[in-house]
N, CA, C, O and CB atoms as a CASP TS submission, in Angstrom:
PFRMAT TS
TARGET T0000
AUTHOR 0000-0000-0000
METHOD Language model
MODEL 1
PARENT N/A
ATOM      1  N   ILE     1      30.222  -2.564  -5.001  1.00  0.00           N
ATOM      2  CA  ILE     1      29.813  -1.663  -6.060  1.00  0.00           C
ATOM      3  C   ILE     1      29.554  -0.298  -5.445  1.00  0.00           C
ATOM      4  O   ILE     1      28.825  -0.165  -4.462  1.00  0.00           O
ATOM      5  CB  ILE     1      28.554  -2.196  -6.805  1.00  0.00           C
ATOM      6  N   ARG     2      30.165   0.707  -6.042  1.00  0.00           N
ATOM      7  CA  ARG     2      29.972   2.069  -5.566  1.00  0.00           C
ATOM      8  C   ARG     2      28.835   2.735  -6.319  1.00  0.00           C
ATOM      9  O   ARG     2      28.588   2.430  -7.486  1.00  0.00           O
ATOM     10  CB  ARG     2      31.260   2.883  -5.715  1.00  0.00           C
ATOM     11  N   GLN     3      28.153   3.636  -5.653  1.00  0.00           N
ATOM     12  CA  GLN     3      27.080   4.387  -6.274  1.00  0.00           C
ATOM     13  C   GLN     3      27.672   5.416  -7.224  1.00  0.00           C
ATOM     14  O   GLN     3      28.623   6.118  -6.882  1.00  0.00           O
ATOM     15  CB  GLN     3      26.193   5.066  -5.212  1.00  0.00           C
ATOM     16  N   MET     4      27.096   5.497  -8.428  1.00  0.00           N
ATOM     17  CA  MET     4      27.562   6.471  -9.406  1.00  0.00           C
ATOM     18  C   MET     4      26.937   7.829  -9.109  1.00  0.00           C
ATOM     19  O   MET     4      25.788   7.922  -8.676  1.00  0.00           O
ATOM     20  CB  MET     4      27.221   6.014 -10.845  1.00  0.00           C
ATOM     21  N   LYS     5      27.714   8.876  -9.348  1.00  0.00           N
ATOM     22  CA  LYS     5      27.206  10.225  -9.172  1.00  0.00           C
ATOM     23  C   LYS     5      27.023  10.822 -10.555  1.00  0.00           C
ATOM     24  O   LYS     5      27.902  10.719 -11.410  1.00  0.00           O
ATOM     25  CB  LYS     5      28.164  11.098  -8.291  1.00  0.00           C
ATOM     26  N   TYR     6      25.880  11.443 -10.763  1.00  0.00           N
ATOM     27  CA  TYR     6      25.547  11.996 -12.061  1.00  0.00           C
ATOM     28  C   TYR     6      25.647  13.515 -12.031  1.00  0.00           C
ATOM     29  O   TYR     6      25.332  14.157 -11.029  1.00  0.00           O
ATOM     30  CB  TYR     6      24.146  11.560 -12.487  1.00  0.00           C
ATOM     31  N   ALA     7      26.089  14.066 -13.140  1.00  0.00           N
ATOM     32  CA  ALA     7      26.170  15.518 -13.271  1.00  0.00           C
ATOM     33  C   ALA     7      25.027  16.023 -14.144  1.00  0.00           C
ATOM     34  O   ALA     7      25.154  17.040 -14.826  1.00  0.00           O
ATOM     35  CB  ALA     7      27.533  15.941 -13.864  1.00  0.00           C
ATOM     36  N   VAL     8      23.908  15.299 -14.113  1.00  0.00           N
ATOM     37  CA  VAL     8      22.751  15.631 -14.932  1.00  0.00           C
ATOM     38  C   VAL     8      21.618  16.040 -14.009  1.00  0.00           C
ATOM     39  O   VAL     8      21.376  15.402 -12.985  1.00  0.00           O
ATOM     40  CB  VAL     8      22.331  14.435 -15.841  1.00  0.00           C
ATOM     41  N   SER     9      20.933  17.098 -14.375  1.00  0.00           N
ATOM     42  CA  SER     9      19.797  17.563 -13.581  1.00  0.00           C
ATOM     43  C   SER     9      18.510  17.331 -14.359  1.00  0.00           C
ATOM     44  O   SER     9      18.489  17.462 -15.582  1.00  0.00           O
ATOM     45  CB  SER     9      19.951  19.063 -13.214  1.00  0.00           C
ATOM     46  N   PRO    10      17.447  16.989 -13.659  1.00  0.00           N
ATOM     47  CA  PRO    10      16.160  16.847 -14.339  1.00  0.00           C
ATOM     48  C   PRO    10      15.714  18.190 -14.935  1.00  0.00           C
ATOM     49  O   PRO    10      15.739  19.219 -14.259  1.00  0.00           O
ATOM     50  CB  PRO    10      15.087  16.310 -13.358  1.00  0.00           C
ATOM     51  N   VAL    11      15.313  18.163 -16.196  1.00  0.00           N
ATOM     52  CA  VAL    11      14.879  19.378 -16.873  1.00  0.00           C
ATOM     53  C   VAL    11      13.443  19.282 -17.384  1.00  0.00           C
ATOM     54  O   VAL    11      12.872  20.281 -17.822  1.00  0.00           O
ATOM     55  CB  VAL    11      15.809  19.683 -18.023  1.00  0.00           C
ATOM     56  N   MET    12      12.865  18.102 -17.332  1.00  0.00           N
ATOM     57  CA  MET    12      11.502  17.905 -17.815  1.00  0.00           C
ATOM     58  C   MET    12      10.632  17.441 -16.669  1.00  0.00           C
ATOM     59  O   MET    12      11.051  16.622 -15.850  1.00  0.00           O
ATOM     60  CB  MET    12      11.460  16.889 -18.978  1.00  0.00           C
ATOM     61  N   ARG    13       9.417  17.966 -16.612  1.00  0.00           N
ATOM     62  CA  ARG    13       8.503  17.603 -15.527  1.00  0.00           C
ATOM     63  C   ARG    13       7.146  17.231 -16.099  1.00  0.00           C
ATOM     64  O   ARG    13       6.704  17.776 -17.111  1.00  0.00           O
ATOM     65  CB  ARG    13       8.361  18.759 -14.512  1.00  0.00           C
ATOM     66  N   ALA    14       6.494  16.282 -15.421  1.00  0.00           N
ATOM     67  CA  ALA    14       5.142  15.883 -15.818  1.00  0.00           C
ATOM     68  C   ALA    14       4.355  15.539 -14.564  1.00  0.00           C
ATOM     69  O   ALA    14       4.832  14.809 -13.695  1.00  0.00           O
ATOM     70  CB  ALA    14       5.171  14.673 -16.808  1.00  0.00           C
ATOM     71  N   ALA    15       3.156  16.070 -14.485  1.00  0.00           N
ATOM     72  CA  ALA    15       2.276  15.744 -13.361  1.00  0.00           C
ATOM     73  C   ALA    15       1.713  14.346 -13.590  1.00  0.00           C
ATOM     74  O   ALA    15       1.281  14.014 -14.694  1.00  0.00           O
ATOM     75  CB  ALA    15       1.120  16.802 -13.208  1.00  0.00           C
ATOM     76  N   VAL    16       1.723  13.536 -12.545  1.00  0.00           N
ATOM     77  CA  VAL    16       1.176  12.174 -12.620  1.00  0.00           C
ATOM     78  C   VAL    16       0.113  12.023 -11.550  1.00  0.00           C
ATOM     79  O   VAL    16       0.207  12.603 -10.468  1.00  0.00           O
ATOM     80  CB  VAL    16       2.295  11.096 -12.446  1.00  0.00           C
ATOM     81  N   ARG    17      -0.901  11.231 -11.872  1.00  0.00           N
ATOM     82  CA  ARG    17      -1.945  10.955 -10.888  1.00  0.00           C
ATOM     83  C   ARG    17      -2.552   9.602 -11.233  1.00  0.00           C
ATOM     84  O   ARG    17      -2.526   9.178 -12.388  1.00  0.00           O
ATOM     85  CB  ARG    17      -3.042  12.087 -10.867  1.00  0.00           C
ATOM     86  N   PRO    18      -3.096   8.931 -10.231  1.00  0.00           N
ATOM     87  CA  PRO    18      -3.731   7.636 -10.497  1.00  0.00           C
ATOM     88  C   PRO    18      -5.077   7.838 -11.205  1.00  0.00           C
ATOM     89  O   PRO    18      -5.679   8.909 -11.120  1.00  0.00           O
ATOM     90  CB  PRO    18      -3.929   6.842  -9.174  1.00  0.00           C
ATOM     91  N   LYS    19      -5.537   6.796 -11.901  1.00  0.00           N
ATOM     92  CA  LYS    19      -6.840   6.875 -12.563  1.00  0.00           C
ATOM     93  C   LYS    19      -7.946   7.015 -11.530  1.00  0.00           C
ATOM     94  O   LYS    19      -8.924   7.730 -11.747  1.00  0.00           O
ATOM     95  CB  LYS    19      -7.084   5.635 -13.442  1.00  0.00           C
ATOM     96  N   ASN    20      -7.784   6.323 -10.401  1.00  0.00           N
ATOM     97  CA  ASN    20      -8.741   6.400  -9.296  1.00  0.00           C
ATOM     98  C   ASN    20      -8.029   6.971  -8.080  1.00  0.00           C
ATOM     99  O   ASN    20      -6.885   6.611  -7.804  1.00  0.00           O
ATOM    100  CB  ASN    20      -9.356   4.998  -8.976  1.00  0.00           C
ATOM    101  N   ALA    21      -8.693   7.851  -7.360  1.00  0.00           N
ATOM    102  CA  ALA    21      -8.079   8.448  -6.171  1.00  0.00           C
ATOM    103  C   ALA    21      -7.697   7.392  -5.140  1.00  0.00           C
ATOM    104  O   ALA    21      -6.763   7.593  -4.364  1.00  0.00           O
ATOM    105  CB  ALA    21      -9.027   9.463  -5.542  1.00  0.00           C
ATOM    106  N   ALA    22      -8.408   6.273  -5.127  1.00  0.00           N
ATOM    107  CA  ALA    22      -8.116   5.202  -4.171  1.00  0.00           C
ATOM    108  C   ALA    22      -6.773   4.522  -4.454  1.00  0.00           C
ATOM    109  O   ALA    22      -6.236   3.832  -3.587  1.00  0.00           O
ATOM    110  CB  ALA    22      -9.231   4.166  -4.198  1.00  0.00           C
ATOM    111  N   ASP    23      -6.229   4.711  -5.659  1.00  0.00           N
ATOM    112  CA  ASP    23      -4.964   4.076  -6.043  1.00  0.00           C
ATOM    113  C   ASP    23      -3.751   4.960  -5.764  1.00  0.00           C
ATOM    114  O   ASP    23      -2.656   4.655  -6.237  1.00  0.00           O
ATOM    115  CB  ASP    23      -4.995   3.714  -7.511  1.00  0.00           C
ATOM    116  N   MET    24      -3.914   6.035  -5.017  1.00  0.00           N
ATOM    117  CA  MET    24      -2.805   6.946  -4.741  1.00  0.00           C
ATOM    118  C   MET    24      -1.658   6.239  -4.034  1.00  0.00           C
ATOM    119  O   MET    24      -0.496   6.522  -4.324  1.00  0.00           O
ATOM    120  CB  MET    24      -3.285   8.119  -3.901  1.00  0.00           C
ATOM    121  N   SER    25      -1.955   5.328  -3.115  1.00  0.00           N
ATOM    122  CA  SER    25      -0.885   4.615  -2.405  1.00  0.00           C
ATOM    123  C   SER    25      -0.086   3.740  -3.371  1.00  0.00           C
ATOM    124  O   SER    25       1.125   3.592  -3.207  1.00  0.00           O
ATOM    125  CB  SER    25      -1.473   3.750  -1.266  1.00  0.00           C
ATOM    126  N   ARG    26      -0.748   3.159  -4.377  1.00  0.00           N
ATOM    127  CA  ARG    26      -0.042   2.363  -5.385  1.00  0.00           C
ATOM    128  C   ARG    26       0.857   3.250  -6.233  1.00  0.00           C
ATOM    129  O   ARG    26       1.958   2.847  -6.609  1.00  0.00           O
ATOM    130  CB  ARG    26      -1.042   1.609  -6.282  1.00  0.00           C
ATOM    131  N   LEU    27       0.390   4.459  -6.536  1.00  0.00           N
ATOM    132  CA  LEU    27       1.203   5.397  -7.308  1.00  0.00           C
ATOM    133  C   LEU    27       2.460   5.771  -6.537  1.00  0.00           C
ATOM    134  O   LEU    27       3.557   5.768  -7.095  1.00  0.00           O
ATOM    135  CB  LEU    27       0.396   6.657  -7.654  1.00  0.00           C
ATOM    136  N   VAL    28       2.306   6.091  -5.266  1.00  0.00           N
ATOM    137  CA  VAL    28       3.457   6.472  -4.441  1.00  0.00           C
ATOM    138  C   VAL    28       4.431   5.302  -4.318  1.00  0.00           C
ATOM    139  O   VAL    28       5.645   5.500  -4.380  1.00  0.00           O
ATOM    140  CB  VAL    28       2.994   6.936  -3.039  1.00  0.00           C
ATOM    141  N   GLU    29       3.918   4.101  -4.145  1.00  0.00           N
ATOM    142  CA  GLU    29       4.776   2.915  -4.075  1.00  0.00           C
ATOM    143  C   GLU    29       5.531   2.736  -5.393  1.00  0.00           C
ATOM    144  O   GLU    29       6.723   2.431  -5.390  1.00  0.00           O
ATOM    145  CB  GLU    29       3.937   1.647  -3.754  1.00  0.00           C
ATOM    146  N   GLY    30       4.841   2.925  -6.515  1.00  0.00           N
ATOM    147  CA  GLY    30       5.488   2.824  -7.818  1.00  0.00           C
ATOM    148  C   GLY    30       6.560   3.883  -8.002  1.00  0.00           C
ATOM    149  O   GLY    30       7.616   3.604  -8.570  1.00  0.00           O
ATOM    150  N   LEU    31       6.301   5.097  -7.527  1.00  0.00           N
ATOM    151  CA  LEU    31       7.302   6.165  -7.618  1.00  0.00           C
ATOM    152  C   LEU    31       8.534   5.835  -6.786  1.00  0.00           C
ATOM    153  O   LEU    31       9.657   6.102  -7.213  1.00  0.00           O
ATOM    154  CB  LEU    31       6.704   7.501  -7.161  1.00  0.00           C
ATOM    155  N   HIS    32       8.338   5.260  -5.610  1.00  0.00           N
ATOM    156  CA  HIS    32       9.481   4.866  -4.774  1.00  0.00           C
ATOM    157  C   HIS    32      10.330   3.816  -5.479  1.00  0.00           C
ATOM    158  O   HIS    32      11.557   3.905  -5.467  1.00  0.00           O
ATOM    159  CB  HIS    32       8.997   4.326  -3.413  1.00  0.00           C
ATOM    160  N   LYS    33       9.694   2.829  -6.092  1.00  0.00           N
ATOM    161  CA  LYS    33      10.431   1.798  -6.839  1.00  0.00           C
ATOM    162  C   LYS    33      11.176   2.415  -8.008  1.00  0.00           C
ATOM    163  O   LYS    33      12.318   2.051  -8.290  1.00  0.00           O
ATOM    164  CB  LYS    33       9.476   0.701  -7.345  1.00  0.00           C
ATOM    165  N   LEU    34      10.526   3.350  -8.686  1.00  0.00           N
ATOM    166  CA  LEU    34      11.126   4.015  -9.833  1.00  0.00           C
ATOM    167  C   LEU    34      12.388   4.770  -9.431  1.00  0.00           C
ATOM    168  O   LEU    34      13.405   4.693 -10.120  1.00  0.00           O
ATOM    169  CB  LEU    34      10.125   4.969 -10.476  1.00  0.00           C
ATOM    170  N   ILE    35      12.326   5.485  -8.337  1.00  0.00           N
ATOM    171  CA  ILE    35      13.468   6.264  -7.868  1.00  0.00           C
ATOM    172  C   ILE    35      14.624   5.350  -7.452  1.00  0.00           C
ATOM    173  O   ILE    35      15.792   5.689  -7.645  1.00  0.00           O
ATOM    174  CB  ILE    35      13.054   7.162  -6.693  1.00  0.00           C
ATOM    175  N   LEU    36      14.289   4.195  -6.884  1.00  0.00           N
ATOM    176  CA  LEU    36      15.332   3.245  -6.501  1.00  0.00           C
ATOM    177  C   LEU    36      16.054   2.661  -7.713  1.00  0.00           C
ATOM    178  O   LEU    36      17.250   2.377  -7.645  1.00  0.00           O
ATOM    179  CB  LEU    36      14.732   2.123  -5.672  1.00  0.00           C
ATOM    180  N   THR    37      15.338   2.481  -8.819  1.00  0.00           N
ATOM    181  CA  THR    37      15.941   1.866  -9.999  1.00  0.00           C
ATOM    182  C   THR    37      16.590   2.879 -10.932  1.00  0.00           C
ATOM    183  O   THR    37      17.409   2.500 -11.768  1.00  0.00           O
ATOM    184  CB  THR    37      14.902   1.086 -10.754  1.00  0.00           C
ATOM    185  N   ASP    38      16.250   4.143 -10.812  1.00  0.00           N
ATOM    186  CA  ASP    38      16.795   5.187 -11.678  1.00  0.00           C
ATOM    187  C   ASP    38      17.334   6.309 -10.803  1.00  0.00           C
ATOM    188  O   ASP    38      16.565   7.074 -10.221  1.00  0.00           O
ATOM    189  CB  ASP    38      15.715   5.723 -12.672  1.00  0.00           C
ATOM    190  N   GLY    39      18.637   6.405 -10.711  1.00  0.00           N
ATOM    191  CA  GLY    39      19.280   7.358  -9.813  1.00  0.00           C
ATOM    192  C   GLY    39      19.130   8.818 -10.203  1.00  0.00           C
ATOM    193  O   GLY    39      19.406   9.700  -9.388  1.00  0.00           O
ATOM    194  N   VAL    40      18.705   9.094 -11.416  1.00  0.00           N
ATOM    195  CA  VAL    40      18.579  10.472 -11.880  1.00  0.00           C
ATOM    196  C   VAL    40      17.153  10.989 -11.699  1.00  0.00           C
ATOM    197  O   VAL    40      16.948  12.178 -11.457  1.00  0.00           O
ATOM    198  CB  VAL    40      18.995  10.577 -13.348  1.00  0.00           C
ATOM    199  N   ALA    41      16.182  10.112 -11.814  1.00  0.00           N
ATOM    200  CA  ALA    41      14.780  10.514 -11.717  1.00  0.00           C
ATOM    201  C   ALA    41      14.436  10.941 -10.293  1.00  0.00           C
ATOM    202  O   ALA    41      15.042  10.487  -9.323  1.00  0.00           O
ATOM    203  CB  ALA    41      13.860   9.368 -12.165  1.00  0.00           C
ATOM    204  N   LYS    42      13.452  11.821 -10.198  1.00  0.00           N
ATOM    205  CA  LYS    42      12.948  12.198  -8.887  1.00  0.00           C
ATOM    206  C   LYS    42      11.504  12.641  -9.037  1.00  0.00           C
ATOM    207  O   LYS    42      11.020  12.875 -10.144  1.00  0.00           O
ATOM    208  CB  LYS    42      13.814  13.320  -8.249  1.00  0.00           C
ATOM    209  N   TYR    43      10.827  12.752  -7.906  1.00  0.00           N
ATOM    210  CA  TYR    43       9.470  13.280  -7.935  1.00  0.00           C
ATOM    211  C   TYR    43       9.279  14.206  -6.757  1.00  0.00           C
ATOM    212  O   TYR    43       9.935  14.077  -5.724  1.00  0.00           O
ATOM    213  CB  TYR    43       8.424  12.144  -7.915  1.00  0.00           C
ATOM    214  N   ILE    44       8.365  15.144  -6.934  1.00  0.00           N
ATOM    215  CA  ILE    44       8.056  16.110  -5.891  1.00  0.00           C
ATOM    216  C   ILE    44       6.541  16.219  -5.769  1.00  0.00           C
ATOM    217  O   ILE    44       5.807  15.902  -6.705  1.00  0.00           O
ATOM    218  CB  ILE    44       8.696  17.500  -6.197  1.00  0.00           C
ATOM    219  N   HIS    45       6.092  16.662  -4.627  1.00  0.00           N
ATOM    220  CA  HIS    45       4.673  16.939  -4.437  1.00  0.00           C
ATOM    221  C   HIS    45       4.528  18.450  -4.333  1.00  0.00           C
ATOM    222  O   HIS    45       5.003  19.066  -3.378  1.00  0.00           O
ATOM    223  CB  HIS    45       4.096  16.208  -3.160  1.00  0.00           C
ATOM    224  N   ASP    46       3.873  19.034  -5.315  1.00  0.00           N
ATOM    225  CA  ASP    46       3.673  20.473  -5.352  1.00  0.00           C
ATOM    226  C   ASP    46       2.504  20.830  -4.432  1.00  0.00           C
ATOM    227  O   ASP    46       1.356  20.487  -4.713  1.00  0.00           O
ATOM    228  CB  ASP    46       3.413  20.966  -6.810  1.00  0.00           C
ATOM    229  N   LYS    47       2.802  21.507  -3.354  1.00  0.00           N
ATOM    230  CA  LYS    47       1.771  21.843  -2.360  1.00  0.00           C
ATOM    231  C   LYS    47       0.770  22.865  -2.885  1.00  0.00           C
ATOM    232  O   LYS    47      -0.393  22.854  -2.480  1.00  0.00           O
ATOM    233  CB  LYS    47       2.421  22.377  -1.094  1.00  0.00           C
ATOM    234  N   GLU    48       1.203  23.741  -3.774  1.00  0.00           N
ATOM    235  CA  GLU    48       0.304  24.761  -4.304  1.00  0.00           C
ATOM    236  C   GLU    48      -0.790  24.161  -5.184  1.00  0.00           C
ATOM    237  O   GLU    48      -1.948  24.572  -5.121  1.00  0.00           O
ATOM    238  CB  GLU    48       1.093  25.789  -5.094  1.00  0.00           C
ATOM    239  N   THR    49      -0.404  23.180  -6.007  1.00  0.00           N
ATOM    240  CA  THR    49      -1.360  22.589  -6.944  1.00  0.00           C
ATOM    241  C   THR    49      -1.846  21.209  -6.508  1.00  0.00           C
ATOM    242  O   THR    49      -2.751  20.646  -7.124  1.00  0.00           O
ATOM    243  CB  THR    49      -0.736  22.492  -8.314  1.00  0.00           C
ATOM    244  N   SER    50      -1.254  20.667  -5.456  1.00  0.00           N
ATOM    245  CA  SER    50      -1.551  19.313  -4.966  1.00  0.00           C
ATOM    246  C   SER    50      -1.272  18.249  -6.022  1.00  0.00           C
ATOM    247  O   SER    50      -1.943  17.217  -6.059  1.00  0.00           O
ATOM    248  CB  SER    50      -3.006  19.222  -4.521  1.00  0.00           C
ATOM    249  N   GLU    51      -0.278  18.500  -6.885  1.00  0.00           N
ATOM    250  CA  GLU    51       0.093  17.541  -7.921  1.00  0.00           C
ATOM    251  C   GLU    51       1.370  16.813  -7.535  1.00  0.00           C
ATOM    252  O   GLU    51       2.243  17.366  -6.867  1.00  0.00           O
ATOM    253  CB  GLU    51       0.269  18.245  -9.275  1.00  0.00           C
ATOM    254  N   THR    52       1.461  15.575  -7.964  1.00  0.00           N
ATOM    255  CA  THR    52       2.691  14.815  -7.862  1.00  0.00           C
ATOM    256  C   THR    52       3.390  14.962  -9.200  1.00  0.00           C
ATOM    257  O   THR    52       2.824  14.630 -10.241  1.00  0.00           O
ATOM    258  CB  THR    52       2.429  13.303  -7.497  1.00  0.00           C
ATOM    259  N   VAL    53       4.632  15.463  -9.176  1.00  0.00           N
ATOM    260  CA  VAL    53       5.350  15.802 -10.399  1.00  0.00           C
ATOM    261  C   VAL    53       6.572  14.909 -10.542  1.00  0.00           C
ATOM    262  O   VAL    53       7.418  14.844  -9.649  1.00  0.00           O
ATOM    263  CB  VAL    53       5.762  17.289 -10.400  1.00  0.00           C
ATOM    264  N   LEU    54       6.654  14.226 -11.669  1.00  0.00           N
ATOM    265  CA  LEU    54       7.789  13.364 -11.984  1.00  0.00           C
ATOM    266  C   LEU    54       8.791  14.176 -12.788  1.00  0.00           C
ATOM    267  O   LEU    54       8.409  14.865 -13.735  1.00  0.00           O
ATOM    268  CB  LEU    54       7.338  12.088 -12.768  1.00  0.00           C
ATOM    269  N   CYS    55      10.075  14.105 -12.424  1.00  0.00           N
ATOM    270  CA  CYS    55      11.124  14.894 -13.078  1.00  0.00           C
ATOM    271  C   CYS    55      12.085  13.967 -13.800  1.00  0.00           C
ATOM    272  O   CYS    55      12.517  12.955 -13.249  1.00  0.00           O
ATOM    273  CB  CYS    55      11.886  15.768 -12.050  1.00  0.00           C
ATOM    274  N   ALA    56      12.421  14.319 -15.049  1.00  0.00           N
ATOM    275  CA  ALA    56      13.316  13.500 -15.869  1.00  0.00           C
ATOM    276  C   ALA    56      14.327  14.395 -16.576  1.00  0.00           C
ATOM    277  O   ALA    56      14.210  15.620 -16.556  1.00  0.00           O
ATOM    278  CB  ALA    56      12.512  12.665 -16.902  1.00  0.00           C
ATOM    279  N   THR    57      15.325  13.764 -17.202  1.00  0.00           N
ATOM    280  CA  THR    57      16.389  14.517 -17.862  1.00  0.00           C
ATOM    281  C   THR    57      16.078  14.862 -19.301  1.00  0.00           C
ATOM    282  O   THR    57      16.847  15.581 -19.939  1.00  0.00           O
ATOM    283  CB  THR    57      17.661  13.747 -17.808  1.00  0.00           C
ATOM    284  N   GLY    58      14.980  14.372 -19.827  1.00  0.00           N
ATOM    285  CA  GLY    58      14.607  14.680 -21.205  1.00  0.00           C
ATOM    286  C   GLY    58      13.358  13.916 -21.613  1.00  0.00           C
ATOM    287  O   GLY    58      12.775  13.176 -20.821  1.00  0.00           O
ATOM    288  N   GLU    59      12.962  14.108 -22.855  1.00  0.00           N
ATOM    289  CA  GLU    59      11.725  13.506 -23.338  1.00  0.00           C
ATOM    290  C   GLU    59      11.783  11.977 -23.355  1.00  0.00           C
ATOM    291  O   GLU    59      10.846  11.319 -22.902  1.00  0.00           O
ATOM    292  CB  GLU    59      11.414  14.021 -24.726  1.00  0.00           C
ATOM    293  N   LEU    60      12.862  11.415 -23.867  1.00  0.00           N
ATOM    294  CA  LEU    60      12.992   9.956 -23.904  1.00  0.00           C
ATOM    295  C   LEU    60      13.031   9.381 -22.491  1.00  0.00           C
ATOM    296  O   LEU    60      12.390   8.370 -22.206  1.00  0.00           O
ATOM    297  CB  LEU    60      14.258   9.546 -24.680  1.00  0.00           C
ATOM    298  N   HIS    61      13.779  10.024 -21.622  1.00  0.00           N
ATOM    299  CA  HIS    61      13.859   9.577 -20.231  1.00  0.00           C
ATOM    300  C   HIS    61      12.475   9.592 -19.586  1.00  0.00           C
ATOM    301  O   HIS    61      12.118   8.664 -18.860  1.00  0.00           O
ATOM    302  CB  HIS    61      14.833  10.467 -19.430  1.00  0.00           C
ATOM    303  N   MET    62      11.695  10.642 -19.847  1.00  0.00           N
ATOM    304  CA  MET    62      10.344  10.740 -19.297  1.00  0.00           C
ATOM    305  C   MET    62       9.460   9.611 -19.825  1.00  0.00           C
ATOM    306  O   MET    62       8.706   9.005 -19.065  1.00  0.00           O
ATOM    307  CB  MET    62       9.723  12.106 -19.639  1.00  0.00           C
ATOM    308  N   GLU    63       9.553   9.331 -21.118  1.00  0.00           N
ATOM    309  CA  GLU    63       8.765   8.240 -21.700  1.00  0.00           C
ATOM    310  C   GLU    63       9.075   6.909 -21.012  1.00  0.00           C
ATOM    311  O   GLU    63       8.175   6.134 -20.691  1.00  0.00           O
ATOM    312  CB  GLU    63       9.039   8.130 -23.211  1.00  0.00           C
ATOM    313  N   ILE    64      10.356   6.667 -20.796  1.00  0.00           N
ATOM    314  CA  ILE    64      10.776   5.427 -20.135  1.00  0.00           C
ATOM    315  C   ILE    64      10.272   5.392 -18.702  1.00  0.00           C
ATOM    316  O   ILE    64       9.779   4.362 -18.244  1.00  0.00           O
ATOM    317  CB  ILE    64      12.308   5.285 -20.162  1.00  0.00           C
ATOM    318  N   LEU    65      10.391   6.514 -17.986  1.00  0.00           N
ATOM    319  CA  LEU    65       9.925   6.568 -16.601  1.00  0.00           C
ATOM    320  C   LEU    65       8.424   6.324 -16.509  1.00  0.00           C
ATOM    321  O   LEU    65       7.970   5.589 -15.632  1.00  0.00           O
ATOM    322  CB  LEU    65      10.271   7.918 -15.978  1.00  0.00           C
ATOM    323  N   LEU    66       7.648   6.930 -17.404  1.00  0.00           N
ATOM    324  CA  LEU    66       6.199   6.746 -17.377  1.00  0.00           C
ATOM    325  C   LEU    66       5.813   5.306 -17.702  1.00  0.00           C
ATOM    326  O   LEU    66       4.878   4.761 -17.115  1.00  0.00           O
ATOM    327  CB  LEU    66       5.526   7.701 -18.360  1.00  0.00           C
ATOM    328  N   ARG    67       6.538   4.690 -18.641  1.00  0.00           N
ATOM    329  CA  ARG    67       6.284   3.286 -18.963  1.00  0.00           C
ATOM    330  C   ARG    67       6.594   2.395 -17.753  1.00  0.00           C
ATOM    331  O   ARG    67       5.808   1.517 -17.396  1.00  0.00           O
ATOM    332  CB  ARG    67       7.129   2.850 -20.184  1.00  0.00           C
ATOM    333  N   ASP    68       7.740   2.635 -17.138  1.00  0.00           N
ATOM    334  CA  ASP    68       8.115   1.843 -15.970  1.00  0.00           C
ATOM    335  C   ASP    68       7.157   2.079 -14.813  1.00  0.00           C
ATOM    336  O   ASP    68       6.815   1.139 -14.095  1.00  0.00           O
ATOM    337  CB  ASP    68       9.541   2.171 -15.542  1.00  0.00           C
ATOM    338  N   LEU    69       6.726   3.299 -14.625  1.00  0.00           N
ATOM    339  CA  LEU    69       5.791   3.614 -13.557  1.00  0.00           C
ATOM    340  C   LEU    69       4.474   2.859 -13.744  1.00  0.00           C
ATOM    341  O   LEU    69       3.889   2.372 -12.776  1.00  0.00           O
ATOM    342  CB  LEU    69       5.537   5.123 -13.501  1.00  0.00           C
ATOM    343  N   ALA    70       4.021   2.767 -14.965  1.00  0.00           N
ATOM    344  CA  ALA    70       2.793   2.033 -15.257  1.00  0.00           C
ATOM    345  C   ALA    70       2.945   0.556 -14.882  1.00  0.00           C
ATOM    346  O   ALA    70       1.985  -0.075 -14.441  1.00  0.00           O
ATOM    347  CB  ALA    70       2.424   2.173 -16.747  1.00  0.00           C
ATOM    348  N   GLU    71       4.142   0.012 -15.056  1.00  0.00           N
ATOM    349  CA  GLU    71       4.394  -1.385 -14.678  1.00  0.00           C
ATOM    350  C   GLU    71       4.479  -1.547 -13.163  1.00  0.00           C
ATOM    351  O   GLU    71       3.988  -2.533 -12.614  1.00  0.00           O
ATOM    352  CB  GLU    71       5.690  -1.885 -15.328  1.00  0.00           C
ATOM    353  N   TYR    72       5.102  -0.581 -12.488  1.00  0.00           N
ATOM    354  CA  TYR    72       5.308  -0.683 -11.036  1.00  0.00           C
ATOM    355  C   TYR    72       4.037  -0.418 -10.240  1.00  0.00           C
ATOM    356  O   TYR    72       3.828  -1.027  -9.191  1.00  0.00           O
ATOM    357  CB  TYR    72       6.383   0.287 -10.599  1.00  0.00           C
ATOM    358  N   ALA    73       3.195   0.476 -10.721  1.00  0.00           N
ATOM    359  CA  ALA    73       2.030   0.907  -9.936  1.00  0.00           C
ATOM    360  C   ALA    73       0.811   0.070 -10.210  1.00  0.00           C
ATOM    361  O   ALA    73      -0.247   0.309  -9.627  1.00  0.00           O
ATOM    362  CB  ALA    73       1.713   2.348 -10.216  1.00  0.00           C
TER
END
């Protein structure tokens, strides 16, 4: 099976954070799983604001990513 290449760029961003600061490692682990299962999604760590930002291709995609992230983390 070959990896598919997408011509879609993330256009929507949302800052994500754990409910408890102690759960940050679980959040990062969940984000890694999310990126492995969704080839278009990505996340960045904004150094200026110290936020972890999840990037999606649209509103529905973001909703799905946030739902999946809640399951993974």
